[in-house]
Structures are given as C-alpha cells and as structure tokens.
Coordinates of C-alpha atoms and ligand atoms in Angstrom, one line a residue:
M4 CA 108.7 77.6 103.1
T5 CA 108.3 74.9 100.5
D6 CA 110.9 73.1 98.4
K7 CA 109.9 75.2 95.6
T8 CA 111.2 78.3 97.2
R9 CA 114.0 77.0 99.4
S10 CA 117.4 77.9 98.1
A11 CA 120.9 76.7 99.1
N12 CA 122.3 78.2 102.2
P13 CA 126.0 78.7 102.3
T14 CA 127.3 77.6 105.7
S15 CA 130.5 78.3 107.6
A16 CA 131.8 75.1 106.1
N17 CA 131.7 76.5 102.6
R18 CA 132.4 80.1 103.4
G19 CA 135.2 80.1 100.9
F20 CA 132.9 78.8 98.3
N21 CA 133.1 80.9 95.2
R22 CA 130.0 83.1 94.6
R23 CA 130.0 82.3 91.0
K24 CA 129.9 78.5 91.7
F25 CA 127.2 79.1 94.3
I26 CA 125.0 80.9 91.8
A27 CA 125.5 78.2 89.3
A28 CA 124.6 75.5 91.9
A29 CA 121.6 77.5 93.1
A30 CA 120.3 77.9 89.6
G31 CA 120.8 74.3 88.8
T32 CA 119.1 72.8 91.9
A33 CA 116.2 75.1 92.7
V34 CA 113.0 74.9 90.8
A35 CA 110.5 77.6 89.8
P36 CA 109.8 80.2 90.9
L37 CA 113.1 80.7 92.7
A38 CA 115.2 79.2 89.9
A39 CA 113.9 81.9 87.7
R40 CA 114.7 84.4 90.4
A41 CA 118.4 83.7 90.8
A42 CA 119.1 84.8 87.3
G43 CA 122.7 85.0 86.2
A44 CA 124.7 82.3 84.8
A45 CA 128.3 82.0 86.0
V46 CA 130.2 84.8 84.4
E47 CA 133.9 85.1 84.2
P48 CA 135.8 88.4 83.8
P49 CA 137.4 88.8 80.3
A50 CA 140.2 86.2 79.6
G51 CA 143.5 87.2 81.0
Q52 CA 142.1 89.9 83.3
D53 CA 143.0 89.9 87.0
P54 CA 139.6 89.2 88.6
S55 CA 140.5 91.5 91.5
L56 CA 140.6 94.5 89.2
P57 CA 137.5 96.6 88.5
V58 CA 135.7 96.0 85.2
D59 CA 133.5 98.3 83.1
V60 CA 129.9 97.3 83.3
T61 CA 126.8 99.1 81.9
L62 CA 123.6 98.2 83.5
R63 CA 120.2 99.3 82.1
V64 CA 118.1 100.3 85.1
N65 CA 114.6 101.6 84.9
G66 CA 115.1 102.6 81.3
A67 CA 118.5 104.4 81.7
N68 CA 122.0 103.2 81.0
K69 CA 124.3 103.2 84.1
P70 CA 128.0 102.8 83.3
L71 CA 129.9 101.5 86.2
N72 CA 133.5 100.5 87.0
I73 CA 133.1 97.7 89.6
D74 CA 134.6 94.6 91.1
S75 CA 133.6 91.7 88.8
R76 CA 132.1 89.9 91.8
T77 CA 129.6 92.8 92.5
T78 CA 126.0 91.7 92.7
V79 CA 123.1 93.5 91.1
L80 CA 121.9 94.4 94.6
D81 CA 125.2 96.0 95.6
A82 CA 125.5 97.7 92.2
L83 CA 122.1 99.2 92.7
R84 CA 122.5 100.3 96.3
E85 CA 126.2 101.1 96.6
H86 CA 127.1 102.4 93.1
I87 CA 123.9 103.7 91.5
G88 CA 122.2 105.0 94.6
L89 CA 118.9 103.1 94.3
T90 CA 118.2 101.8 97.8
G91 CA 114.7 100.6 97.3
A92 CA 115.8 97.0 96.9
K93 CA 116.8 95.9 100.4
K94 CA 119.6 93.6 101.7
G95 CA 117.9 91.3 104.2
C96 CA 119.9 88.0 104.2
D97 CA 122.3 88.4 101.2
H98 CA 121.8 84.7 100.7
G99 CA 118.8 84.4 98.5
Q100 CA 116.5 83.4 101.3
C101 CA 114.3 86.4 102.2
G102 CA 113.3 88.1 98.9
A103 CA 113.9 91.6 100.2
C104 CA 116.2 92.3 97.3
T105 CA 113.8 91.2 94.5
V106 CA 113.9 93.1 91.2
M107 CA 112.8 92.3 87.7
I108 CA 115.3 91.4 85.1
D109 CA 113.9 91.1 81.6
G110 CA 110.5 90.7 83.2
R111 CA 111.4 87.9 85.6
R112 CA 111.6 88.3 89.3
V113 CA 115.1 87.8 90.5
V114 CA 116.9 87.9 93.9
S115 CA 119.4 90.5 93.1
C116 CA 121.8 89.5 95.9
L117 CA 122.5 86.3 94.0
T118 CA 122.8 87.8 90.6
L119 CA 126.1 89.2 89.3
A120 CA 126.0 92.6 87.7
L121 CA 128.2 91.3 84.9
A122 CA 125.5 88.7 84.1
A123 CA 122.8 91.4 84.0
Q124 CA 124.5 93.5 81.3
G125 CA 122.2 94.0 78.3
Q126 CA 119.1 93.2 80.3
E127 CA 116.4 95.4 81.5
I128 CA 116.5 95.8 85.2
V129 CA 113.4 97.3 86.9
T130 CA 113.5 98.2 90.5
I131 CA 110.8 99.5 92.8
E132 CA 111.9 103.1 91.9
G133 CA 110.9 102.3 88.3
L134 CA 107.5 100.9 88.9
S135 CA 105.4 104.0 89.2
K136 CA 104.8 106.4 86.3
G137 CA 105.9 109.7 87.7
S138 CA 103.6 110.5 90.7
Q139 CA 101.1 107.8 89.6
L140 CA 101.7 104.7 91.7
H141 CA 101.6 101.3 90.2
P142 CA 98.4 99.4 91.0
M143 CA 100.3 97.0 93.2
Q144 CA 101.9 99.9 95.2
Q145 CA 98.5 101.5 95.7
A146 CA 97.0 98.1 96.7
F147 CA 99.7 97.6 99.4
I148 CA 98.8 101.1 100.8
D149 CA 95.1 100.4 100.6
N150 CA 95.4 97.1 102.4
D151 CA 98.0 98.1 105.0
A152 CA 100.2 95.3 103.6
F153 CA 103.3 96.4 105.6
Q154 CA 104.4 97.4 109.0
C155 CA 108.1 98.2 109.2
G156 CA 108.3 98.2 105.4
Y157 CA 111.7 96.5 105.1
C158 CA 110.4 93.6 103.0
T159 CA 107.9 95.8 101.1
S160 CA 109.8 96.7 97.9
G161 CA 110.7 93.0 97.4
Q162 CA 107.1 92.0 98.1
I163 CA 105.7 94.4 95.6
M164 CA 108.2 93.5 92.8
S165 CA 107.5 89.8 93.5
A166 CA 103.7 90.4 93.7
V167 CA 103.7 92.1 90.3
A168 CA 105.6 89.1 88.8
C169 CA 103.3 86.7 90.6
V170 CA 100.3 88.2 88.9
K171 CA 102.0 88.4 85.5
E172 CA 103.0 84.7 85.8
G173 CA 99.3 83.8 86.3
H174 CA 99.8 82.7 89.9
A175 CA 97.4 85.0 91.6
G176 CA 94.2 83.1 90.9
N177 CA 93.4 82.2 94.5
D178 CA 94.8 82.7 98.0
D179 CA 96.6 79.3 98.0
D180 CA 98.4 80.1 94.8
I181 CA 99.4 83.6 96.0
R182 CA 100.7 82.2 99.2
E183 CA 102.7 79.5 97.4
Y184 CA 104.2 81.8 94.8
M185 CA 105.0 84.5 97.2
S186 CA 106.5 82.2 99.8
G187 CA 110.0 83.2 98.8
N188 CA 109.3 86.7 100.2
L189 CA 109.5 86.7 103.9
C190 CA 107.8 89.3 106.1
R191 CA 109.1 89.4 109.7
C192 CA 106.1 91.6 110.6
A193 CA 103.8 88.8 109.4
A194 CA 101.7 91.1 107.2
Y195 CA 100.9 88.1 105.0
P196 CA 97.1 88.3 105.1
N197 CA 97.2 91.9 104.0
I198 CA 99.8 91.1 101.3
V199 CA 97.5 88.5 99.9
A200 CA 94.6 91.0 100.0
A201 CA 96.7 93.6 98.2
I202 CA 97.6 91.2 95.4
K203 CA 94.0 90.2 94.9
Q204 CA 93.1 93.8 94.7
A205 CA 95.8 94.7 92.1
A206 CA 95.6 91.6 90.0
P207 CA 92.7 92.6 87.7
A208 CA 94.4 96.0 86.9
I209 CA 97.7 94.3 86.1
S210 CA 96.1 91.5 84.1
G211 CA 94.2 94.2 82.2
Q212 CA 97.5 96.1 81.5
Q213 CA 99.0 92.9 80.0
K214 CA 96.0 92.3 77.7
G215 CA 95.9 96.0 76.7
Ligands
FES29 FE1 118.5 88.7 98.6 FE2 117.6 88.2 101.1 S1 118.7 89.9 100.5 S2 117.1 87.2 99.2
FES30 FE1 108.2 94.4 108.3 FE2 107.5 92.9 106.2 S1 106.6 94.8 106.8 S2 109.2 92.7 107.4

C-alpha cells in the first residue's frame, strides 16, 4: 500500500478519539484518491440537541429517499447495512483501510465506514445494489464475472464500486495506474491480476457511457 492510499489507523491509545475528529483528521492528512474517499466533513448534531439522542436523517440511496431516525454518530455503512437493509457494501476493517465498504457519493468513491450519515444528507449515494439496470449487469460487474475476479467475494462489491470510479477518474489507462489507484481495495484472496483484467475489459464501455 502506498502513501497515497494509506489512512490513519486508530490505535488502542486513541480508542476514545471522537469519530468526528478522526474523520476530519483523515480527510485533512490523506491525499487522493483516499482523501476523496473518506467524504464527510465533521458534522455536529443540531445546536442544543443531546448527541446521544437519535436524529432524523434522510439519505438518498440508489435514487430513492430513505428517511431514518438514527444515532448522529451512525456511519453511512451502518445506515446502509443495519437500517436500510442494503448489505452489499461490506464491513471489513471499519477503519478505512480495506475498501470493502466503498460506495459512491455524488460520483466519488468513498469509504462508507468513515463517512457519517449526517454528512451524506442531500447527496446521491450509489451502492453495488444500484449499479445494474434491472437484470442488466453493469459492464464492470460483468467483467468481474468474465475474468473470475473474485474468490470468496467479500471484497468484491467494494472492488467493483472502486473500479468504476477508477475508470471514470481516468486512472485505468495501464496496469500500473490501475494497481496504484485500486490499491486502497484489499483482496485477501489475492485476485489482483484478475481484477486488473476485469477493469481493462470494462473500461472502454464505461468511458463510452461517459462520452455518450
Ligand atoms: Fe471501510 Fe474497511 S470497512 S475501509
Ligand atoms: Fe476474497 Fe477478495 S475475493 S477477499
């Protein structure tokens, strides 16, 4: 993993470290692409409100509004998985280090375990469940199947979301670029060569969609 994709790792020494402060620190110290991925500025609950009380939040997920009443510290990942029932984004590390939780927010790839749901209000969240058009798989999903780009599949939804963004960012021009800009997504099964092949296969179709 390079400096570009390394993020802060809370240790036992700072276990009491406030998540909001951690997010602000991570966003301030990391550089692209991971800085773009830990979206979510520090967000405080409304003035005078007990932060331990649930707050009303409406998330826009895959084109639909999802009204929630949740703890103000809830991450996008937990909101998706525990409150909305979309379990495609996976919780691997919960510390911004593995990429298994990657979703798109307003077109940018984001590690949803480090993004507060409150901060994502008013933004378009796209998860792996929203990538296909009905029964028609997204070109990147099809390419992952065609290239056997997974084994256990745990990292796969994050890999695919990140791969789509990688292409759209213009970072899929060669193998080295793909490896570099996908290095924030870990695969414990080491399907990396197949993932690179899948991205190369899907890139022309995705680039064509952007131009079209
Ligand atoms: Fe979010 Fe690992 S679960 S980066
Ligand atoms: Fe198993 Fe990537 S396919 S972790």
